[in-house]
C-alpha cells in the first residue's frame, strides 16, 4: 500500500538544494506522524457503505480543506494592491512574475485551460456518491473543517506578510499532490467493489480526483515555489529568515483533525 510520505517526500528530495528544500524536508519529517491519522480517516470512509448523513458530512467538510483557487487568486490580488497603492517594490518585474506563477496554479480550477470548473467536478463527484446534493448544506460542515479553512484563509488573505501566504500555498500544493495520489485507488476500489459502480461510471465520478493526479498538483507546487522566489526578489526578502515548521505543522495537524473527526464515528452500516 502506498503512503502519503512515499508520494510527498521524493518530490521534496528531488528539489535543488536550497533553504526552502531543507525547511520542507525537515518540517514534513517532523510532523509526518499526522499522515497516519489522515490515511486512517480515508481508509475508514472507503472501507464500507456509509449513510447519507456520513457522506454529506464528509464531502461538505473535506471540500473546505481543498478549495484553494480563491486563496491563491487572493494572494495575487494582494500583490496587485502593492502596485495600486504605490507601495515600495524593489523589483516590479519580479512581482509580476510572481503573479504569473500564482495564476498558473488556478488555470485548471477556473476552467481557463480546461472545459469544466473544478468546483463542478467536485459537485459531480460528491453528488454522484451521496445520491443528492444536500451535502452542500453548511449544516454538514464539521467545526474542525471550519477551523482549518479559517486558518488557511487568514494565512493567505489577512496575514500581513505575503511571504507567509506564499509559504502556506507551497505547503498546501505539495500536500494535495500526495493526497490525491493516495486516495484515487482507495476511492476507485470503494466505488466499484463496495458501492456497485461500473468501471466507466466510477472513472467519470472520480474525475475531480484523477484530474489532480499525475503532474497537475506537482506542477502547482513548482509554480508556488517559483512564486515565492520571484516575490522574495521583488521585495528584497531574505527567505532564510523564514521557517516552515510552524506552517507545515499547523496544516497537517488541522487536516488530520478533519479526517479524524468526520470519519471517527463512521458506522458499519448496510444500506
CSV table of N, CA, C and O in Angstrom, one decimal, residues 44-157:
chain,number,residue,atom,x,y,z
A,44,UNK,N,-11.1,4.4,6.7
A,44,UNK,CA,-12.4,4.1,7.3
A,44,UNK,C,-13.5,4.5,6.5
A,44,UNK,O,-14.5,3.8,6.4
A,45,UNK,N,-13.4,5.7,5.8
A,45,UNK,CA,-14.5,6.1,4.9
A,45,UNK,C,-14.8,5.1,3.8
A,45,UNK,O,-15.9,4.7,3.5
A,46,UNK,N,-13.7,4.6,3.2
A,46,UNK,CA,-13.8,3.8,2.0
A,46,UNK,C,-13.9,2.3,2.3
A,46,UNK,O,-13.9,1.5,1.4
A,47,UNK,N,-14.0,1.9,3.5
A,47,UNK,CA,-14.0,0.5,3.9
A,47,UNK,C,-15.4,-0.1,3.7
A,47,UNK,O,-15.5,-1.4,3.7
A,48,UNK,N,-16.4,0.7,3.6
A,48,UNK,CA,-17.8,0.1,3.6
A,48,UNK,C,-18.8,1.1,3.0
A,48,UNK,O,-18.4,2.3,2.8
A,49,UNK,N,-20.0,0.7,2.9
A,49,UNK,CA,-21.0,1.7,2.6
A,49,UNK,C,-21.3,2.6,3.8
A,49,UNK,O,-21.1,2.2,4.9
A,50,UNK,N,-21.7,3.8,3.5
A,50,UNK,CA,-21.9,4.8,4.6
A,50,UNK,C,-23.3,5.4,4.4
A,50,UNK,O,-23.9,5.4,3.3
A,51,UNK,N,-23.8,5.9,5.5
A,51,UNK,CA,-25.1,6.6,5.4
A,51,UNK,C,-25.0,7.9,4.7
A,51,UNK,O,-23.9,8.5,4.5
A,52,UNK,N,-26.1,8.4,4.2
A,52,UNK,CA,-26.2,9.7,3.5
A,52,UNK,C,-25.7,10.8,4.4
A,52,UNK,O,-25.0,11.7,4.0
A,53,UNK,N,-26.0,10.7,5.7
A,53,UNK,CA,-25.6,11.7,6.7
A,53,UNK,C,-24.0,11.7,6.8
A,53,UNK,O,-23.4,12.8,6.8
A,54,UNK,N,-23.4,10.5,6.9
A,54,UNK,CA,-22.0,10.4,7.0
A,54,UNK,C,-21.3,11.0,5.7
A,54,UNK,O,-20.3,11.7,5.8
A,55,UNK,N,-21.8,10.6,4.6
A,55,UNK,CA,-21.2,11.0,3.3
A,55,UNK,C,-21.4,12.5,3.1
A,55,UNK,O,-20.5,13.2,2.7
A,56,UNK,N,-22.5,13.1,3.5
A,56,UNK,CA,-22.8,14.5,3.4
A,56,UNK,C,-21.8,15.3,4.3
A,56,UNK,O,-21.2,16.3,3.9
A,57,UNK,N,-21.6,14.8,5.5
A,57,UNK,CA,-20.7,15.4,6.4
A,57,UNK,C,-19.2,15.4,5.9
A,57,UNK,O,-18.5,16.4,5.9
A,58,UNK,N,-18.9,14.2,5.3
A,58,UNK,CA,-17.5,14.1,4.8
A,58,UNK,C,-17.3,15.1,3.6
A,58,UNK,O,-16.3,15.8,3.6
A,59,UNK,N,-18.2,15.0,2.6
A,59,UNK,CA,-17.9,15.8,1.4
A,59,UNK,C,-18.0,17.3,1.6
A,59,UNK,O,-17.3,18.1,1.0
A,60,UNK,N,-19.0,17.7,2.5
A,60,UNK,CA,-19.0,19.1,2.8
A,60,UNK,C,-17.8,19.6,3.6
A,60,UNK,O,-17.2,20.6,3.2
A,61,UNK,N,-17.3,18.8,4.5
A,61,UNK,CA,-16.2,19.2,5.4
A,61,UNK,C,-14.9,19.1,4.6
A,61,UNK,O,-14.0,20.0,4.6
A,62,UNK,N,-14.7,18.0,3.9
A,62,UNK,CA,-13.5,17.8,3.1
A,62,UNK,C,-13.3,18.9,2.0
A,62,UNK,O,-12.2,19.4,1.8
A,63,UNK,N,-14.4,19.3,1.4
A,63,UNK,CA,-14.4,20.4,0.4
A,63,UNK,C,-13.7,21.6,0.9
A,63,UNK,O,-13.0,22.4,0.2
A,64,UNK,N,-13.9,21.9,2.2
A,64,UNK,CA,-13.4,23.2,2.8
A,64,UNK,C,-11.9,23.1,3.0
A,64,UNK,O,-11.3,24.1,3.2
A,65,UNK,N,-11.3,21.9,2.9
A,65,UNK,CA,-9.9,21.8,3.1
A,65,UNK,C,-9.2,21.8,1.7
A,65,UNK,O,-7.9,21.8,1.7
A,66,UNK,N,-9.9,21.7,0.7
A,66,UNK,CA,-9.3,21.5,-0.7
A,66,UNK,C,-9.4,22.8,-1.5
A,66,UNK,O,-8.6,22.9,-2.4
A,67,UNK,N,-10.4,23.6,-1.3
A,67,UNK,CA,-10.6,24.7,-2.2
A,67,UNK,C,-9.6,25.8,-2.1
A,67,UNK,O,-9.6,26.6,-1.1
A,68,UNK,N,-8.6,25.8,-3.0
A,68,UNK,CA,-7.5,26.8,-2.8
A,68,UNK,C,-7.5,27.9,-3.9
A,68,UNK,O,-6.8,28.8,-3.8
A,69,UNK,N,-8.4,27.7,-4.9
A,69,UNK,CA,-8.4,28.7,-6.0
A,69,UNK,C,-8.6,30.1,-5.5
A,69,UNK,O,-8.0,31.1,-5.9
A,70,UNK,N,-9.6,30.3,-4.6
A,70,UNK,CA,-9.9,31.6,-4.1
A,70,UNK,C,-8.7,32.2,-3.4
A,70,UNK,O,-8.4,33.4,-3.5
A,71,UNK,N,-8.1,31.4,-2.5
A,71,UNK,CA,-7.0,32.0,-1.7
A,71,UNK,C,-5.8,32.3,-2.6
A,71,UNK,O,-5.1,33.3,-2.4
A,72,UNK,N,-5.5,31.4,-3.6
A,72,UNK,CA,-4.4,31.7,-4.5
A,72,UNK,C,-4.6,33.0,-5.3
A,72,UNK,O,-3.8,33.8,-5.4
A,73,UNK,N,-5.9,33.1,-5.8
A,73,UNK,CA,-6.2,34.3,-6.5
A,73,UNK,C,-6.2,35.5,-5.6
A,73,UNK,O,-5.8,36.6,-6.0
A,74,UNK,N,-6.5,35.3,-4.3
A,74,UNK,CA,-6.5,36.4,-3.4
A,74,UNK,C,-5.1,36.9,-3.1
A,74,UNK,O,-4.8,38.1,-2.9
A,75,UNK,N,-4.1,36.0,-3.1
A,75,UNK,CA,-2.7,36.4,-2.9
A,75,UNK,C,-2.3,37.2,-4.1
A,75,UNK,O,-1.6,38.2,-3.9
A,76,UNK,N,-2.6,36.8,-5.3
A,76,UNK,CA,-2.2,37.5,-6.5
A,76,UNK,C,-2.9,38.9,-6.4
A,76,UNK,O,-2.3,39.9,-6.8
A,77,UNK,N,-4.1,39.0,-6.0
A,77,UNK,CA,-4.8,40.2,-5.9
A,77,UNK,C,-4.1,41.2,-4.9
A,77,UNK,O,-4.0,42.4,-5.1
A,78,UNK,N,-3.7,40.6,-3.8
A,78,UNK,CA,-2.9,41.4,-2.8
A,78,UNK,C,-1.6,42.0,-3.4
A,78,UNK,O,-1.2,43.1,-3.0
A,79,UNK,N,-1.0,41.2,-4.3
A,79,UNK,CA,0.2,41.7,-4.9
A,79,UNK,C,-0.1,42.9,-5.8
A,79,UNK,O,0.6,43.9,-5.9
A,80,UNK,N,-1.2,42.8,-6.5
A,80,UNK,CA,-1.6,44.0,-7.4
A,80,UNK,C,-1.9,45.2,-6.5
A,80,UNK,O,-1.7,46.3,-7.0
A,81,UNK,N,-2.4,45.0,-5.3
A,81,UNK,CA,-2.6,46.1,-4.4
A,81,UNK,C,-1.3,46.9,-4.1
A,81,UNK,O,-1.3,48.1,-3.8
A,82,UNK,N,-0.2,46.1,-4.0
A,82,UNK,CA,1.1,46.8,-3.8
A,82,UNK,C,1.4,47.8,-4.8
A,82,UNK,O,1.9,48.9,-4.6
A,83,UNK,N,1.1,47.5,-6.1
A,83,UNK,CA,1.3,48.4,-7.2
A,83,UNK,C,0.2,49.5,-7.2
A,83,UNK,O,0.5,50.7,-7.3
A,84,UNK,N,-1.0,49.1,-7.0
A,84,UNK,CA,-2.1,50.1,-7.0
A,84,UNK,C,-2.0,51.1,-5.9
A,84,UNK,O,-2.3,52.3,-6.1
A,85,UNK,N,-1.5,50.8,-4.7
A,85,UNK,CA,-1.3,51.7,-3.6
A,85,UNK,C,0.1,52.3,-3.6
A,85,UNK,O,0.4,53.0,-2.6
A,86,UNK,N,0.9,52.0,-4.6
A,86,UNK,CA,2.2,52.6,-4.7
A,86,UNK,C,3.1,52.3,-3.5
A,86,UNK,O,3.8,53.1,-3.0
A,87,UNK,N,3.0,51.0,-3.1
A,87,UNK,CA,3.9,50.5,-2.0
A,87,UNK,C,5.3,50.3,-2.6
A,87,UNK,O,5.5,50.0,-3.8
A,88,UNK,N,6.3,50.4,-1.7
A,88,UNK,CA,7.7,50.2,-2.2
A,88,UNK,C,7.9,48.8,-2.7
A,88,UNK,O,7.6,47.8,-2.0
A,89,UNK,N,8.4,48.6,-3.9
A,89,UNK,CA,8.7,47.3,-4.5
A,89,UNK,C,10.1,47.4,-5.1
A,89,UNK,O,10.4,48.3,-5.9
A,90,UNK,N,11.0,46.5,-4.7
A,90,UNK,CA,12.4,46.6,-5.2
A,90,UNK,C,12.5,46.2,-6.6
A,90,UNK,O,13.3,46.8,-7.4
A,91,UNK,N,11.6,45.3,-7.1
A,91,UNK,CA,11.7,44.8,-8.5
A,91,UNK,C,10.3,44.5,-9.0
A,91,UNK,O,9.8,43.4,-8.7
A,92,UNK,N,9.8,45.4,-9.7
A,92,UNK,CA,8.4,45.2,-10.2
A,92,UNK,C,8.2,44.1,-11.2
A,92,UNK,O,7.2,43.4,-11.1
A,93,UNK,N,9.2,43.9,-12.0
A,93,UNK,CA,9.1,42.8,-12.9
A,93,UNK,C,9.1,41.4,-12.2
A,93,UNK,O,8.3,40.5,-12.6
A,94,UNK,N,9.8,41.3,-11.1
A,94,UNK,CA,9.8,40.1,-10.3
A,94,UNK,C,8.4,39.9,-9.7
A,94,UNK,O,7.9,38.8,-9.6
A,95,UNK,N,7.8,41.0,-9.3
A,95,UNK,CA,6.5,40.9,-8.7
A,95,UNK,C,5.5,40.4,-9.7
A,95,UNK,O,4.6,39.6,-9.4
A,96,UNK,N,5.5,41.0,-10.9
A,96,UNK,CA,4.6,40.5,-11.9
A,96,UNK,C,4.9,39.0,-12.3
A,96,UNK,O,4.0,38.2,-12.5
A,97,UNK,N,6.1,38.6,-12.2
A,97,UNK,CA,6.5,37.2,-12.5
A,97,UNK,C,5.9,36.3,-11.4
A,97,UNK,O,5.4,35.2,-11.7
A,98,UNK,N,5.8,36.8,-10.1
A,98,UNK,CA,5.2,36.0,-9.1
A,98,UNK,C,3.7,35.9,-9.3
A,98,UNK,O,3.2,34.8,-9.1
A,99,UNK,N,3.1,36.9,-9.8
A,99,UNK,CA,1.6,36.8,-10.1
A,99,UNK,C,1.4,35.8,-11.2
A,99,UNK,O,0.4,35.1,-11.2
A,100,UNK,N,2.2,35.8,-12.2
A,100,UNK,CA,2.1,34.9,-13.3
A,100,UNK,C,2.1,33.5,-12.8
A,100,UNK,O,1.3,32.6,-13.2
A,101,UNK,N,3.1,33.2,-11.9
A,101,UNK,CA,3.2,31.8,-11.4
A,101,UNK,C,1.9,31.5,-10.6
A,101,UNK,O,1.4,30.3,-10.7
A,102,UNK,N,1.4,32.4,-9.8
A,102,UNK,CA,0.2,32.1,-9.0
A,102,UNK,C,-1.0,31.8,-9.9
A,102,UNK,O,-1.8,30.9,-9.6
A,103,UNK,N,-1.1,32.6,-11.0
A,103,UNK,CA,-2.2,32.3,-11.9
A,103,UNK,C,-2.1,31.0,-12.6
A,103,UNK,O,-3.2,30.4,-12.9
A,104,UNK,N,-1.0,30.4,-12.7
A,104,UNK,CA,-0.8,29.1,-13.3
A,104,UNK,C,-1.3,28.0,-12.4
A,104,UNK,O,-1.7,26.9,-12.8
A,105,UNK,N,-1.4,28.3,-11.1
A,105,UNK,CA,-1.9,27.3,-10.2
A,105,UNK,C,-3.4,27.2,-10.3
A,105,UNK,O,-4.0,26.1,-10.1
A,106,UNK,N,-4.1,28.2,-10.7
A,106,UNK,CA,-5.6,28.2,-10.8
A,106,UNK,C,-6.1,28.1,-12.2
A,106,UNK,O,-7.4,28.1,-12.4
A,107,UNK,N,-5.3,27.9,-13.2
A,107,UNK,CA,-5.8,27.8,-14.6
A,107,UNK,C,-6.9,26.7,-14.7
A,107,UNK,O,-8.0,26.9,-15.2
A,108,UNK,N,-6.5,25.5,-14.2
A,108,UNK,CA,-7.5,24.4,-14.4
A,108,UNK,C,-8.7,24.6,-13.5
A,108,UNK,O,-9.8,24.3,-13.9
A,109,UNK,N,-8.5,25.0,-12.3
A,109,UNK,CA,-9.6,25.2,-11.3
A,109,UNK,C,-10.7,26.1,-11.9
A,109,UNK,O,-11.9,25.9,-11.7
A,110,UNK,N,-10.2,27.2,-12.6
A,110,UNK,CA,-11.2,28.2,-13.1
A,110,UNK,C,-11.6,27.9,-14.6
A,110,UNK,O,-12.2,28.8,-15.2
A,111,UNK,N,-11.2,26.7,-15.1
A,111,UNK,CA,-11.6,26.3,-16.4
A,111,UNK,C,-11.0,27.2,-17.5
A,111,UNK,O,-11.6,27.4,-18.6
A,112,UNK,N,-9.9,27.9,-17.2
A,112,UNK,CA,-9.2,28.7,-18.2
A,112,UNK,C,-8.6,27.8,-19.3
A,112,UNK,O,-8.6,28.2,-20.5
A,113,UNK,N,-8.0,26.7,-18.9
A,113,UNK,CA,-7.3,25.9,-19.8
A,113,UNK,C,-8.0,24.5,-20.0
A,113,UNK,O,-7.6,23.7,-20.9
A,114,UNK,N,-9.1,24.3,-19.3
A,114,UNK,CA,-9.9,23.1,-19.5
A,114,UNK,C,-11.4,23.5,-19.6
A,114,UNK,O,-11.7,24.7,-19.4
A,115,UNK,N,-12.2,22.6,-19.9
A,115,UNK,CA,-13.6,22.9,-20.3
A,115,UNK,C,-14.6,23.0,-19.1
A,115,UNK,O,-15.7,23.3,-19.3
A,116,UNK,N,-14.2,22.5,-17.9
A,116,UNK,CA,-15.1,22.5,-16.8
A,116,UNK,C,-14.5,23.0,-15.5
A,116,UNK,O,-13.3,22.7,-15.3
A,117,UNK,N,-15.2,23.8,-14.8
A,117,UNK,CA,-14.8,24.2,-13.5
A,117,UNK,C,-14.5,23.0,-12.6
A,117,UNK,O,-15.3,22.1,-12.5
A,118,UNK,N,-13.4,23.1,-11.8
A,118,UNK,CA,-13.1,22.0,-10.9
A,118,UNK,C,-14.2,22.0,-9.8
A,118,UNK,O,-14.5,20.9,-9.2
A,119,UNK,N,-14.8,23.1,-9.5
A,119,UNK,CA,-15.9,23.1,-8.5
A,119,UNK,C,-17.0,22.2,-9.0
A,119,UNK,O,-17.7,21.5,-8.2
A,120,UNK,N,-17.3,22.3,-10.3
A,120,UNK,CA,-18.4,21.5,-10.8
A,120,UNK,C,-18.0,20.0,-10.8
A,120,UNK,O,-18.8,19.1,-10.5
A,121,UNK,N,-16.7,19.7,-11.0
A,121,UNK,CA,-16.3,18.3,-10.9
A,121,UNK,C,-16.4,17.8,-9.5
A,121,UNK,O,-16.8,16.6,-9.3
A,122,UNK,N,-16.1,18.6,-8.5
A,122,UNK,CA,-16.3,18.1,-7.1
A,122,UNK,C,-17.7,17.9,-6.8
A,122,UNK,O,-18.1,16.9,-6.2
A,123,UNK,N,-18.6,18.8,-7.3
A,123,UNK,CA,-20.0,18.7,-7.1
A,123,UNK,C,-20.5,17.4,-7.8
A,123,UNK,O,-21.3,16.6,-7.2
A,124,UNK,N,-20.0,17.1,-9.0
A,124,UNK,CA,-20.5,15.8,-9.6
A,124,UNK,C,-20.0,14.6,-8.9
A,124,UNK,O,-20.8,13.6,-8.7
A,125,UNK,N,-18.8,14.6,-8.3
A,125,UNK,CA,-18.3,13.5,-7.5
A,125,UNK,C,-19.1,13.3,-6.3
A,125,UNK,O,-19.6,12.2,-6.0
A,126,UNK,N,-19.2,14.4,-5.5
A,126,UNK,CA,-19.9,14.3,-4.2
A,126,UNK,C,-21.4,13.9,-4.4
A,126,UNK,O,-21.9,13.0,-3.7
A,127,UNK,N,-22.1,14.5,-5.3
A,127,UNK,CA,-23.5,14.3,-5.5
A,127,UNK,C,-23.7,12.8,-6.1
A,127,UNK,O,-24.6,12.1,-5.7
A,128,UNK,N,-22.8,12.4,-7.0
A,128,UNK,CA,-22.9,11.1,-7.5
A,128,UNK,C,-22.7,10.0,-6.4
A,128,UNK,O,-23.3,8.9,-6.5
A,129,UNK,N,-21.9,10.2,-5.4
A,129,UNK,CA,-21.7,9.3,-4.4
A,129,UNK,C,-22.7,9.4,-3.3
A,129,UNK,O,-23.2,8.3,-2.8
A,130,UNK,N,-23.1,10.6,-2.9
A,130,UNK,CA,-24.1,10.8,-1.8
A,130,UNK,C,-25.5,10.4,-2.3
A,130,UNK,O,-26.3,9.8,-1.6
A,131,UNK,N,-25.8,10.7,-3.6
A,131,UNK,CA,-27.1,10.4,-4.2
A,131,UNK,C,-28.0,11.7,-4.4
A,131,UNK,O,-28.9,11.7,-5.1
A,132,UNK,N,-27.6,12.8,-3.7
A,132,UNK,CA,-28.3,14.1,-3.9
A,132,UNK,C,-27.3,15.2,-3.5
A,132,UNK,O,-26.2,14.9,-3.1
A,133,UNK,N,-27.7,16.4,-3.6
A,133,UNK,CA,-26.8,17.5,-3.3
A,133,UNK,C,-27.1,18.2,-1.9
A,133,UNK,O,-26.7,19.3,-1.7
A,134,UNK,N,-27.7,17.5,-1.0
A,134,UNK,CA,-28.0,18.0,0.3
A,134,UNK,C,-26.6,18.2,1.0
A,134,UNK,O,-26.6,19.0,2.0
A,135,UNK,N,-25.6,17.6,0.6
A,135,UNK,CA,-24.3,17.7,1.3
A,135,UNK,C,-23.8,19.2,1.2
A,135,UNK,O,-22.9,19.6,2.0
A,136,UNK,N,-24.3,19.9,0.3
A,136,UNK,CA,-23.9,21.3,0.1
A,136,UNK,C,-24.3,22.2,1.4
A,136,UNK,O,-23.7,23.2,1.6
A,137,UNK,N,-25.3,21.7,2.1
A,137,UNK,CA,-25.7,22.5,3.3
A,137,UNK,C,-24.6,22.6,4.3
A,137,UNK,O,-23.9,21.6,4.7
A,138,UNK,N,-24.4,23.8,4.9
A,138,UNK,CA,-23.4,24.0,5.9
A,138,UNK,C,-23.8,23.4,7.2
A,138,UNK,O,-23.0,23.4,8.1
A,139,UNK,N,-25.0,22.8,7.3
A,139,UNK,CA,-25.3,22.0,8.5
A,139,UNK,C,-24.4,20.8,8.6
A,139,UNK,O,-24.2,20.3,9.7
A,140,UNK,N,-23.8,20.4,7.5
A,140,UNK,CA,-22.9,19.2,7.5
A,140,UNK,C,-21.5,19.6,7.7
A,140,UNK,O,-20.6,18.8,7.7
A,141,UNK,N,-21.2,20.9,7.8
A,141,UNK,CA,-19.8,21.4,8.0
A,141,UNK,C,-19.3,21.2,9.4
A,141,UNK,O,-19.8,21.8,10.3
A,142,UNK,N,-18.3,20.3,9.5
A,142,UNK,CA,-17.8,20.0,10.9
A,142,UNK,C,-17.0,21.1,11.4
A,142,UNK,O,-16.2,21.8,10.6
A,143,UNK,N,-17.0,21.5,12.7
A,143,UNK,CA,-16.2,22.6,13.2
A,143,UNK,C,-14.7,22.5,12.9
A,143,UNK,O,-14.1,23.5,12.7
A,144,UNK,N,-14.2,21.2,12.8
A,144,UNK,CA,-12.8,21.1,12.5
A,144,UNK,C,-12.4,21.6,11.1
A,144,UNK,O,-11.4,22.2,10.9
A,145,UNK,N,-13.3,21.4,10.2
A,145,UNK,CA,-13.1,21.8,8.8
A,145,UNK,C,-13.3,23.4,8.7
A,145,UNK,O,-12.5,24.0,8.0
A,146,UNK,N,-14.2,23.9,9.5
A,146,UNK,CA,-14.4,25.3,9.5
A,146,UNK,C,-13.1,26.0,10.1
A,146,UNK,O,-12.7,27.0,9.6
A,147,UNK,N,-12.6,25.4,11.1
A,147,UNK,CA,-11.3,25.9,11.7
A,147,UNK,C,-10.2,25.9,10.8
A,147,UNK,O,-9.4,26.8,10.6
A,148,UNK,N,-10.1,24.7,10.0
A,148,UNK,CA,-9.0,24.6,9.0
A,148,UNK,C,-9.1,25.7,8.0
A,148,UNK,O,-8.1,26.4,7.7
A,149,UNK,N,-10.3,25.9,7.4
A,149,UNK,CA,-10.5,26.9,6.4
A,149,UNK,C,-10.2,28.3,6.9
A,149,UNK,O,-9.6,29.2,6.2
A,150,UNK,N,-10.7,28.6,8.1
A,150,UNK,CA,-10.5,29.9,8.7
A,150,UNK,C,-9.0,30.2,8.9
A,150,UNK,O,-8.5,31.3,8.6
A,151,UNK,N,-8.2,29.2,9.3
A,151,UNK,CA,-6.8,29.4,9.5
A,151,UNK,C,-6.1,29.6,8.1
A,151,UNK,O,-5.3,30.5,8.0
A,152,UNK,N,-6.5,28.8,7.1
A,152,UNK,CA,-5.8,28.9,5.8
A,152,UNK,C,-6.2,30.2,5.2
A,152,UNK,O,-5.4,30.9,4.5
A,153,UNK,N,-7.5,30.7,5.3
A,153,UNK,CA,-7.9,32.0,4.7
A,153,UNK,C,-7.1,33.1,5.4
A,153,UNK,O,-6.7,34.1,4.8
A,154,UNK,N,-6.9,33.0,6.7
A,154,UNK,CA,-6.2,34.0,7.4
A,154,UNK,C,-4.7,34.1,6.9
A,154,UNK,O,-4.2,35.2,6.6
A,155,UNK,N,-4.1,32.9,6.8
A,155,UNK,CA,-2.7,32.8,6.3
A,155,UNK,C,-2.6,33.4,5.0
A,155,UNK,O,-1.5,34.1,4.7
A,156,UNK,N,-3.5,33.2,4.1
A,156,UNK,CA,-3.4,33.7,2.7
A,156,UNK,C,-3.9,35.1,2.4
A,156,UNK,O,-3.4,35.8,1.6
A,157,UNK,N,-5.0,35.5,3.2
A,157,UNK,CA,-5.7,36.7,2.8
A,157,UNK,C,-5.5,37.8,3.8
A,157,UNK,O,-5.7,39.0,3.5
